[in-house]
XYZ file of C-alpha atoms in Angstrom:
691
model
C 0.000 0.000 0.000
C 2.965 2.303 0.512
C 3.437 2.652 -3.230
C -0.051 4.161 -3.569
C 0.555 6.955 -1.073
C 1.207 10.473 -2.202
C 4.882 11.177 -2.701
C 6.829 14.349 -1.942
C 10.153 14.465 -3.794
C 12.958 17.033 -3.808
C 15.260 16.635 -6.808
C 18.708 17.943 -5.833
C 20.776 18.502 -8.987
C 24.458 19.482 -9.169
C 25.109 22.272 -11.736
C 28.523 23.371 -10.424
C 31.771 23.792 -12.431
C 32.971 20.197 -11.968
C 29.647 18.938 -13.315
C 29.550 21.132 -16.428
C 30.718 18.494 -18.922
C 28.003 16.128 -17.677
C 25.225 18.655 -17.234
C 23.394 17.978 -20.494
C 22.974 14.270 -19.732
C 22.047 14.933 -16.098
C 19.436 17.531 -17.067
C 17.963 15.152 -19.628
C 17.670 12.369 -17.048
C 16.008 14.757 -14.603
C 13.621 15.932 -17.328
C 12.568 12.359 -18.066
C 11.960 11.843 -14.351
C 9.704 14.897 -14.165
C 7.883 13.861 -17.359
C 7.109 10.428 -15.934
C 5.775 12.048 -12.774
C 3.483 14.276 -14.820
C 2.135 11.343 -16.850
C 1.791 8.604 -14.278
C 1.702 10.270 -10.864
C 0.057 13.651 -11.449
C -0.969 14.026 -7.796
C 2.578 13.699 -6.492
C 4.514 16.867 -5.663
C 8.043 17.737 -6.679
C 10.645 20.390 -5.904
C 13.848 21.135 -7.845
C 16.914 22.382 -5.974
C 20.064 23.309 -7.926
C 23.380 23.479 -6.076
C 26.609 24.891 -7.413
C 24.481 27.609 -9.032
C 25.711 31.127 -9.708
C 22.852 32.714 -7.786
C 21.485 31.974 -4.327
C 17.781 31.574 -3.566
C 16.598 29.248 -0.833
C 14.676 29.445 2.407
C 17.583 28.256 4.614
C 19.865 31.055 3.388
C 17.103 33.593 3.907
C 16.690 32.466 7.523
C 20.422 32.522 8.355
C 20.888 35.845 6.559
C 18.055 37.338 8.592
C 19.913 36.183 11.700
C 23.057 37.985 10.533
C 25.011 35.150 8.866
C 25.091 35.549 5.095
C 27.749 32.883 4.451
C 25.672 29.721 4.735
C 23.702 27.824 2.048
C 25.159 29.900 -0.754
C 24.918 28.954 -4.434
C 21.843 26.833 -3.771
C 18.873 27.754 -5.942
C 15.320 26.601 -5.296
C 14.131 26.539 -8.900
C 10.737 25.095 -7.918
C 9.331 24.519 -4.481
C 7.048 21.594 -3.701
C 4.089 21.446 -6.029
C 2.489 19.415 -8.797
C 5.001 19.503 -11.700
C 3.942 21.264 -14.873
C 5.475 22.602 -18.092
C 7.592 25.134 -16.188
C 9.538 22.314 -14.550
C 10.340 20.913 -18.004
C 11.405 24.317 -19.308
C 13.759 24.738 -16.347
C 15.539 21.444 -16.965
C 15.705 21.772 -20.755
C 17.226 25.241 -20.524
C 19.498 24.607 -17.556
C 22.448 27.017 -17.317
C 25.790 25.882 -15.819
C 26.521 27.377 -12.420
C 29.731 28.972 -11.170
C 29.325 28.408 -7.430
C 30.650 25.775 -5.046
C 28.709 22.479 -5.177
C 28.250 21.684 -1.506
C 26.024 18.605 -1.564
C 25.800 18.536 2.256
C 24.215 21.993 2.462
C 21.981 21.139 -0.516
C 20.663 18.112 1.388
C 19.978 20.406 4.333
C 17.893 22.736 2.136
C 15.982 19.754 0.665
C 15.315 18.296 4.121
C 14.017 21.697 5.248
C 11.497 21.772 2.365
C 10.183 18.329 3.268
C 10.128 19.146 6.995
C 7.495 21.798 6.280
C 5.098 19.098 5.057
C 2.995 18.248 8.103
C 0.936 15.424 6.578
C 2.005 12.009 7.853
C 0.320 10.019 5.092
C 2.894 10.954 2.447
C 6.210 9.441 1.425
C 9.135 11.885 1.537
C 12.199 11.419 -0.626
C 15.314 13.324 -1.682
C 16.911 12.421 -5.022
C 20.556 13.561 -5.163
C 22.131 13.613 -8.636
C 25.814 14.537 -8.707
C 29.338 13.328 -9.448
C 30.212 14.322 -5.864
C 33.512 15.853 -6.982
C 33.194 19.312 -5.393
C 34.411 19.757 -1.801
C 32.001 20.626 0.978
C 32.562 23.500 3.415
C 35.716 23.126 5.513
C 33.804 23.322 8.803
C 31.614 20.295 7.957
C 32.285 17.720 10.678
C 30.894 14.397 11.877
C 28.587 16.066 14.376
C 26.920 18.158 11.669
C 26.556 15.107 9.397
C 25.011 13.103 12.223
C 22.594 15.922 13.018
C 21.380 16.110 9.404
C 20.936 12.336 9.267
C 18.953 12.377 12.506
C 16.713 15.123 11.162
C 16.033 13.149 7.973
C 15.322 9.999 9.933
C 12.926 11.856 12.231
C 11.010 13.180 9.238
C 10.925 9.745 7.548
C 12.883 11.037 4.561
C 14.344 8.467 2.185
C 17.587 9.338 0.337
C 18.066 8.199 -3.256
C 21.638 8.836 -4.458
C 22.345 8.819 -8.201
C 26.120 9.003 -8.480
C 28.007 9.721 -11.673
C 31.406 8.018 -11.560
C 32.799 9.076 -14.950
C 36.428 8.346 -15.923
C 36.846 12.020 -16.818
C 36.588 12.950 -13.128
C 39.512 10.874 -11.831
C 41.451 14.057 -11.019
C 38.946 14.893 -8.283
C 39.213 11.588 -6.408
C 40.440 13.201 -3.180
C 37.424 15.479 -2.764
C 35.085 12.762 -3.960
C 36.309 10.267 -1.383
C 35.678 12.763 1.399
C 32.140 13.321 0.129
C 31.520 9.579 -0.077
C 32.596 9.243 3.556
C 30.088 11.911 4.622
C 27.421 10.247 2.499
C 28.138 6.839 4.029
C 27.680 8.309 7.507
C 24.254 9.662 6.502
C 23.224 6.412 4.836
C 23.948 4.478 8.010
C 21.066 6.295 9.719
C 18.459 6.802 6.975
C 16.615 4.616 4.519
C 18.479 4.960 1.238
C 19.443 3.568 -2.148
C 22.550 4.285 -4.191
C 23.120 3.774 -7.908
C 26.347 4.430 -9.797
C 26.662 5.236 -13.521
C 29.756 5.496 -15.654
C 28.558 8.126 -18.144
C 26.152 11.056 -18.102
C 23.971 9.739 -20.921
C 23.360 6.538 -18.949
C 21.889 8.545 -16.062
C 18.505 8.171 -17.751
C 18.606 4.591 -16.530
C 18.292 5.862 -12.967
C 14.727 7.009 -13.609
C 12.558 4.439 -15.355
C 9.844 6.049 -17.452
C 6.986 3.982 -16.120
C 7.844 0.899 -14.174
C 5.266 -1.851 -14.088
C 6.046 -3.492 -10.780
C 5.962 -7.223 -10.176
C 2.389 -8.047 -9.241
C 1.176 -11.381 -7.908
C -2.128 -13.232 -8.105
C -3.301 -15.824 -5.612
C -4.072 -19.345 -6.839
C -4.452 -22.843 -5.503
C -1.976 -25.199 -7.138
C -3.974 -28.401 -7.467
C -2.034 -31.658 -7.355
C -4.445 -34.486 -7.967
C -7.842 -34.315 -6.283
C -6.709 -34.212 -2.654
C -3.891 -31.678 -2.468
C -3.927 -27.909 -3.075
C -1.067 -25.522 -2.267
C -1.826 -21.853 -1.726
C 0.575 -20.016 -4.031
C 1.213 -16.629 -5.588
C 1.916 -16.318 -9.318
C 3.983 -13.256 -10.233
C 5.724 -11.838 -13.276
C 9.494 -12.386 -13.138
C 10.581 -9.024 -14.537
C 9.716 -5.373 -14.352
C 9.250 -3.383 -17.517
C 8.857 0.121 -18.840
C 5.860 0.959 -20.985
C 4.942 3.767 -23.326
C 2.257 6.161 -22.080
C -1.182 5.160 -23.242
C -2.816 7.433 -25.803
C -6.053 6.970 -23.933
C -4.763 9.165 -21.097
C -4.897 12.188 -23.349
C -7.454 11.261 -26.000
C -10.193 10.119 -23.663
C -13.109 7.994 -24.846
C -16.508 8.735 -26.318
C -18.447 11.807 -25.329
C -19.894 9.992 -22.332
C -16.531 8.725 -21.117
C -14.951 12.072 -20.314
C -11.421 12.999 -21.307
C -10.040 15.556 -23.720
C -12.062 14.166 -26.635
C -15.334 14.670 -24.780
C -14.394 18.167 -23.707
C -13.681 19.064 -27.329
C -17.001 17.632 -28.492
C -15.315 14.822 -30.457
C -17.212 11.565 -30.896
C -15.592 8.316 -31.872
C -16.899 5.967 -34.550
C -15.718 2.684 -36.025
C -15.648 2.000 -39.744
C -14.720 -1.184 -41.612
C -12.846 -1.421 -44.926
C -11.203 -4.198 -46.934
C -7.478 -4.443 -46.439
C -7.084 -5.287 -50.121
C -8.816 -2.188 -51.475
C -7.542 -2.860 -54.992
C -9.336 -6.205 -55.167
C -12.510 -5.349 -53.227
C -12.758 -1.584 -53.651
C -12.451 1.177 -51.099
C -16.087 1.315 -50.017
C -17.020 0.949 -46.389
C -18.121 -2.541 -45.355
C -21.461 -2.697 -43.499
C -21.012 -3.824 -39.930
C -23.429 -6.742 -40.416
C -21.063 -8.150 -43.041
C -18.098 -8.128 -40.662
C -17.229 -11.535 -39.226
C -14.626 -12.489 -36.609
C -11.696 -14.637 -37.710
C -9.121 -16.866 -36.081
C -5.486 -16.359 -37.018
C -4.061 -19.789 -37.825
C -0.454 -19.398 -38.858
C -0.489 -16.833 -41.679
C -4.151 -17.431 -42.546
C -7.378 -15.948 -41.195
C -10.128 -18.528 -40.693
C -13.560 -16.797 -40.461
C -16.098 -18.065 -37.960
C -19.464 -16.841 -36.735
C -20.472 -16.323 -33.091
C -22.399 -19.600 -33.302
C -19.256 -21.373 -34.435
C -17.347 -19.828 -31.554
C -19.882 -21.124 -29.047
C -19.786 -24.602 -30.589
C -16.021 -24.865 -30.405
C -15.488 -22.905 -27.210
C -13.667 -24.853 -24.550
C -15.295 -24.170 -21.186
C -12.574 -23.130 -18.747
C -12.516 -22.083 -15.114
C -9.811 -20.164 -13.312
C -7.334 -22.780 -12.172
C -3.725 -23.873 -11.798
C -3.176 -27.640 -11.961
C -0.126 -29.865 -11.986
C -0.405 -32.226 -14.959
C 2.717 -34.301 -14.412
C 6.513 -34.421 -14.521
C 8.969 -34.794 -17.397
C 12.647 -35.618 -17.676
C 14.376 -32.741 -19.531
C 17.254 -35.019 -20.539
C 14.847 -37.057 -22.648
C 14.481 -34.227 -25.147
C 10.779 -33.775 -24.515
C 10.992 -30.013 -23.915
C 13.647 -27.856 -25.548
C 14.488 -24.450 -24.110
C 14.035 -22.748 -27.476
C 10.360 -23.718 -27.317
C 9.703 -21.495 -24.299
C 7.246 -18.745 -25.234
C 6.090 -15.458 -23.717
C 7.165 -14.069 -20.370
C 8.558 -16.031 -17.446
C 6.640 -16.198 -14.154
C 7.474 -17.088 -10.565
C 5.433 -19.468 -8.440
C 5.900 -18.810 -4.717
C 4.176 -20.217 -1.683
C 1.677 -17.985 0.103
C 3.474 -16.349 3.040
C 0.333 -16.634 5.147
C 0.216 -20.436 4.964
C 2.953 -22.374 6.763
C 1.661 -25.651 5.338
C 1.807 -24.332 1.773
C 5.346 -23.067 2.298
C 6.504 -26.441 3.618
C 4.737 -28.328 0.800
C 6.222 -26.171 -1.981
C 9.714 -26.406 -0.468
C 9.367 -30.198 -0.420
C 8.119 -30.216 -4.016
C 11.048 -28.055 -5.220
C 13.570 -30.228 -3.347
C 12.093 -33.438 -4.807
C 12.166 -32.055 -8.358
C 15.802 -31.023 -7.937
C 16.773 -34.397 -6.502
C 15.098 -36.310 -9.326
C 16.179 -33.827 -11.998
C 12.662 -33.395 -13.354
C 10.452 -30.540 -14.542
C 6.738 -30.118 -13.919
C 4.018 -29.343 -16.455
C 1.180 -27.084 -15.244
C -2.161 -26.195 -16.813
C -3.028 -22.555 -16.166
C -6.238 -20.614 -16.768
C -5.854 -16.939 -15.914
C -9.567 -16.364 -15.358
C -12.811 -18.109 -16.151
C -13.356 -18.195 -19.894
C -9.783 -17.360 -20.889
C -7.675 -19.667 -23.043
C -5.671 -22.258 -21.091
C -1.870 -22.274 -21.145
C 0.691 -24.917 -20.424
C 3.631 -24.052 -18.201
C 6.885 -25.906 -17.733
C 8.043 -25.388 -14.143
C 11.744 -25.509 -13.260
C 12.804 -25.776 -9.597
C 14.891 -22.941 -8.132
C 16.749 -23.443 -4.878
C 16.249 -20.932 -2.092
C 18.688 -18.109 -1.398
C 19.013 -15.358 1.174
C 16.949 -13.109 -1.112
C 14.203 -15.569 -2.127
C 12.733 -18.836 -0.792
C 12.610 -22.010 -2.931
C 10.192 -21.512 -5.824
C 9.291 -22.584 -9.357
C 10.229 -20.707 -12.516
C 7.458 -20.993 -15.115
C 7.738 -20.712 -18.900
C 4.891 -20.930 -21.403
C 4.936 -23.969 -23.696
C 3.753 -23.902 -27.328
C 0.805 -25.750 -28.803
C 1.148 -27.655 -32.052
C -0.047 -24.630 -34.071
C 2.732 -22.521 -32.563
C 5.535 -24.734 -33.876
C 6.935 -24.469 -37.365
C 9.925 -26.581 -38.335
C 12.270 -24.945 -40.796
C 15.344 -26.763 -41.964
C 18.213 -24.529 -43.004
C 19.713 -26.467 -45.873
C 22.799 -24.263 -46.026
C 23.771 -25.338 -42.495
C 24.238 -28.871 -43.769
C 26.642 -27.929 -46.557
C 30.336 -28.420 -45.956
C 31.159 -25.273 -47.878
C 29.225 -23.151 -45.357
C 31.132 -24.539 -42.387
C 33.517 -21.892 -40.988
C 37.211 -22.364 -41.508
C 39.754 -22.413 -38.693
C 40.739 -18.836 -39.513
C 37.112 -17.692 -39.474
C 36.487 -19.350 -36.102
C 39.567 -17.698 -34.649
C 38.498 -14.299 -35.998
C 35.031 -14.706 -34.482
C 36.506 -15.618 -31.091
C 38.784 -12.582 -31.175
C 35.836 -10.330 -32.045
C 33.773 -11.662 -29.127
C 36.658 -11.126 -26.736
C 37.426 -7.637 -28.101
C 33.804 -6.456 -27.862
C 33.106 -7.784 -24.366
C 31.037 -5.367 -22.304
C 32.969 -6.364 -19.214
C 31.818 -8.031 -16.032
C 31.244 -7.189 -12.423
C 31.012 -3.500 -11.455
C 32.610 -2.408 -14.757
C 30.049 -4.152 -16.961
C 28.387 -1.846 -19.492
C 24.698 -1.906 -20.434
C 23.631 -3.808 -17.343
C 19.941 -4.662 -17.955
C 18.726 -3.251 -14.639
C 20.449 0.099 -15.257
C 20.097 0.535 -19.016
C 17.288 2.896 -20.018
C 14.805 2.024 -22.738
C 16.011 4.304 -25.583
C 12.623 4.346 -27.326
C 10.656 5.611 -24.331
C 13.269 8.073 -23.129
C 13.664 9.522 -26.595
C 9.908 10.104 -26.665
C 10.070 11.920 -23.315
C 13.057 13.980 -24.400
C 11.341 15.059 -27.618
C 8.166 15.916 -25.701
C 10.261 18.091 -23.379
C 11.827 19.881 -26.348
C 8.336 20.545 -27.685
C 7.374 22.095 -24.351
C 10.314 24.496 -24.578
C 9.843 25.185 -28.292
C 6.556 24.084 -29.909
C 8.173 24.489 -33.342
C 11.122 22.230 -32.531
C 11.806 19.553 -35.169
C 12.556 15.937 -34.360
C 16.300 15.379 -33.985
C 17.921 13.138 -36.591
C 20.217 11.565 -34.014
C 19.666 10.889 -30.354
C 22.620 10.571 -27.968
C 20.903 8.022 -25.708
C 19.774 5.953 -28.682
C 23.327 5.839 -30.022
C 24.836 5.073 -26.602
C 22.547 2.068 -26.050
C 22.153 0.622 -29.535
C 25.389 1.393 -31.388
C 28.684 -0.484 -30.870
C 30.935 1.133 -28.259
C 34.139 0.914 -30.228
C 35.685 3.842 -28.355
C 35.727 1.777 -25.151
C 37.005 -1.343 -26.931
C 40.527 -0.531 -28.188
C 41.085 -3.817 -30.029
C 37.615 -4.048 -31.540
C 38.459 -2.106 -34.711
C 41.241 -4.519 -35.675
C 39.049 -7.515 -34.866
C 36.249 -6.110 -37.006
C 38.618 -5.539 -39.928
C 39.765 -9.142 -39.686
C 36.183 -10.427 -39.648
C 35.274 -8.187 -42.567
C 38.132 -9.667 -44.569
C 37.335 -13.286 -43.768
C 33.551 -12.932 -43.991
C 32.751 -10.886 -47.126
C 29.244 -9.429 -46.988
C 26.885 -7.395 -49.136
C 27.914 -6.651 -52.702
C 31.423 -7.940 -52.099
C 30.090 -11.317 -50.947
C 27.652 -11.416 -53.841
C 30.439 -10.810 -56.324
C 32.574 -13.409 -54.566
C 29.787 -16.004 -54.808
C 29.117 -15.080 -58.419
C 32.781 -15.565 -59.306
C 32.826 -18.855 -57.445
C 29.659 -20.144 -59.127
C 30.667 -18.818 -62.537
C 33.949 -20.692 -62.362
C 32.097 -23.969 -61.845
C 30.472 -23.927 -65.318
C 32.962 -25.534 -67.710
C 32.942 -25.684 -71.504
C 33.331 -29.474 -71.413
C 30.045 -30.254 -69.615
C 28.319 -26.874 -69.293
C 24.754 -28.149 -69.078
C 25.535 -30.689 -66.354
C 27.561 -28.140 -64.382
C 24.830 -25.504 -64.621
C 22.013 -27.889 -63.698
C 23.980 -29.045 -60.669
C 24.388 -25.468 -59.434
C 20.675 -24.813 -59.928
C 19.677 -28.021 -58.097
C 21.957 -27.126 -55.173
C 20.430 -23.631 -55.093
C 23.900 -22.202 -55.592
C 24.275 -18.504 -56.297
C 22.031 -18.312 -59.369
C 23.341 -15.017 -60.696
C 26.870 -16.384 -60.620
C 25.756 -19.619 -62.265
C 24.016 -17.638 -65.018
C 27.152 -15.569 -65.574
C 29.145 -18.784 -65.818
C 26.731 -20.300 -68.323
C 26.705 -17.117 -70.421
C 30.496 -17.161 -70.481
C 30.501 -20.843 -71.445
C 28.024 -20.218 -74.282
C 30.148 -17.394 -75.636
C 33.333 -19.464 -75.482
C 31.700 -22.464 -77.142
C 30.095 -20.483 -79.972
C 33.038 -18.284 -80.864
C 35.848 -20.612 -79.852
C 34.710 -23.815 -81.519
C 35.351 -25.009 -85.046
C 32.590 -24.255 -87.568
C 29.065 -25.042 -86.513
C 29.853 -28.229 -84.634
C 28.701 -26.801 -81.293
C 25.822 -24.613 -82.522
C 23.098 -27.096 -81.562
C 24.554 -27.572 -78.066
C 24.895 -23.802 -77.649
C 21.253 -23.263 -78.641
C 20.200 -25.814 -76.026
C 22.253 -23.972 -73.431
C 20.637 -20.649 -74.406
C 17.162 -22.174 -74.085
C 18.037 -23.681 -70.699
C 19.338 -20.327 -69.513
C 16.121 -18.674 -70.652
C 14.069 -21.218 -68.732
C 15.960 -20.599 -65.464
C 15.879 -16.806 -65.894
C 12.100 -16.924 -66.256
C 11.757 -19.236 -63.245
C 14.028 -17.091 -61.001
C 12.789 -13.719 -62.308
C 16.212 -12.730 -63.655
C 15.301 -11.613 -67.184
C 18.133 -9.121 -67.400
C 20.806 -11.846 -67.480
C 19.219 -13.584 -70.458
C 18.219 -10.470 -72.380
C 21.743 -9.064 -72.024
C 23.231 -12.310 -73.349
C 20.833 -12.320 -76.322
C 21.747 -8.749 -77.232
C 25.468 -9.514 -76.906
C 25.181 -12.618 -79.098
C 23.332 -10.685 -81.790
C 25.918 -7.906 -81.944
C 28.869 -10.279 -82.007
C 27.354 -12.599 -84.628
C 26.237 -9.806 -86.922
C 28.913 -7.185 -86.390
C 32.163 -8.396 -84.839
C 32.206 -11.974 -86.163
C 29.709 -12.306 -89.044
C 31.044 -15.755 -89.974
C 29.125 -16.982 -86.908
C 25.767 -15.764 -88.176
C 24.751 -19.373 -88.643
C 24.392 -19.633 -84.876
C 22.103 -16.612 -84.805
C 19.993 -18.204 -87.575
C 19.551 -21.318 -85.469
C 18.321 -19.209 -82.556
C 15.917 -17.471 -84.957
C 14.514 -20.777 -86.208
C 14.038 -21.921 -82.597
C 12.148 -18.653 -82.077
C 14.355 -17.627 -79.141
C 13.274 -14.123 -78.145
C 13.773 -11.815 -75.142
C 11.919 -12.388 -71.866
C 9.013 -9.982 -71.363
C 7.128 -8.885 -68.240
C 4.473 -11.467 -69.093
C 7.048 -14.123 -68.169
C 9.227 -12.293 -65.585
C 8.009 -9.131 -63.882
C 11.460 -7.489 -63.736
C 11.916 -7.483 -67.515
C 12.598 -4.248 -69.391
C 10.244 -5.476 -72.153
C 6.774 -4.367 -71.081
C 4.837 -7.057 -72.937
C 5.217 -10.092 -75.162
C 4.381 -7.883 -78.153
C 7.500 -5.794 -77.473
C 9.620 -8.953 -77.288
C 8.120 -10.150 -80.582
C 8.887 -6.794 -82.166
C 12.524 -7.069 -81.040
C 12.668 -10.576 -82.520
C 11.316 -9.413 -85.881
C 13.745 -6.507 -86.017
C 16.682 -8.824 -85.327
C 15.577 -11.697 -87.623
C 18.197 -12.874 -90.088
C 17.970 -15.564 -92.836
C 20.593 -16.911 -95.232
C 19.492 -14.721 -98.141
C 20.122 -11.614 -96.100
C 23.638 -12.565 -95.041
C 26.344 -10.078 -96.015
C 29.452 -11.345 -97.802
C 31.839 -12.958 -95.373
C 34.968 -11.058 -94.533
C 38.277 -11.964 -96.042
C 39.317 -13.451 -92.753
C 36.185 -15.585 -92.631
C 36.749 -16.743 -96.246
C 40.291 -17.805 -95.450
C 39.109 -19.544 -92.319
C 36.385 -21.415 -94.223
C 38.862 -22.340 -96.944
C 41.283 -23.752 -94.429
C 38.597 -25.680 -92.582
C 37.009 -26.891 -95.837
C 40.350 -28.210 -97.152
C 40.788 -30.152 -93.930
C 37.563 -31.985 -94.684
C 38.228 -32.387 -98.433
C 35.708 -29.738 -99.449
C 36.129 -26.151 -100.645
C 33.516 -23.540 -99.685
C 33.620 -20.174 -101.373
C 31.511 -17.037 -101.665
C 28.309 -16.913 -99.727
C 27.086 -20.409 -100.557
C 27.272 -21.859 -97.073
C 24.937 -22.411 -94.199
C 24.962 -23.886 -90.754
C 24.789 -27.454 -92.066
C 27.871 -26.984 -94.240
C 30.142 -24.925 -92.005
């Protein structure tokens, strides 16, 4: 119930000289914190106290100055006293100016405690949030007695202290002053309720203030084991999470539901349209024609309300143990776990339930077995199957079960990756070594130096939204930033903190070609596998193995060219025509018309311009009616229709009567080849059957 009480918070933010280089990140984190308060806890009150400021404005200084001492609580600025946060709070943090005063965190805590001490209500939670790198020295006269007095005052008022410490490498030069401050802080923490979080960079400070934390909530159930045993348990989510603000908070509902929409006189309505407007038209679908559907895989199966009632499985709220399985038998694989994990704990109010669950967990651990549970969240909801793994008790948690959702048959799809079974796709020794070096070079560390720890890493999507909303508050005309510092810090590789990562990446890039480079590499590899001795067999093998098709086509085109223009006479024309037709067939099937059409154009030019003595080959292609591939056969073709392809064919048709006189070189070649076979061919009286 404590979490539902009204909260009074004083945000104490360091803006002094030794915090200047981190101020932008700190102010952003504070702005996100205020934004979350405004959205999710609008009744809570907040104050903002800046220390290390150039100016001085706070109630404690006013009181001591009135008493004749003007030297205390200087450079502490009460930007906002306790109140419900509004747009002015956001403007303050988004336009925060660096201060030039001494950052005395001890006096700042005194000012914050004084603000909370004025709150007389006892039904509120009081908290001070201190955000600083703690690198500026406190006043020289600060002693243990003064520290103890402040701690006692905070304890008396029930004030909780939340310390957000920035421990950036850039501040190592101030370690002496920082250690003294940490000693004072430790003395205070010994007497008051507190928490302390440490961050290594200013941009990561946003992780100190979750946008909207959905706390772990538990629901009471009876775990039924057979018909005679029931254990009182609590089922809870295993993790906390941050969520985006709901649009309903601002938009409201219908006119009768209140909200902004109702105040503006806006009424909601629901209209139905076909998703495929091109096939069904863009007209509105009458509501009586709308039918529910069940998503089965990638298909929607329509069913009427009567069908739903006929097939509805009656369910009641329950949690039952179905049986036990041996995980070593391969019955349940970890990759089949679905959805979120849950915890099953014994009810603290039942000693018998606690003893029974502890015994159950111990027995499962001893036998090495997992339990299968049937779970119905509430009456009428769809049942789920859980696999329960035993977890031994620790100082922080008693023995319990960890639950994961199991799939039904419809949830499983087997997909066999054929490439994983090919020897050529197995990594080489050099590639394995390069991968290992990359993993080691890009390690995020471990222990207290680990980066991007899940519990302290902010959600970049949500915090970017809050940051952009804050910028809009300051300047309604502000445009969305192209780059976001938090987004880059969380999602982009941190090569600057990994000195050997660049070399490791270069090595991986060399050994694992990707993108266009890899495509060209595969094409060269496939092209080299199509020989002129058995081109059709080689090409068909590459196609059957689903090798790189573009490379295989390049190889076949090269083989065709070599066979046609490198062979003697017309001895290989028939084979070459068969290869051209096979290439056309594959290009149509794989929607790669450009490869074939380019080859056809190249063959025409070479046969009719560069080497006219090979026009017999082009005549054979004409008689086989080999023409370009049009869009009617392959959508990516540059020929819009079959009529255009036919027109190209007619324009490029050649018969023997239209052949130009062979060149002198061709005549000599024919004469030489004819004499070898005991026959002399002269003039233009030759064709593909003679040559």
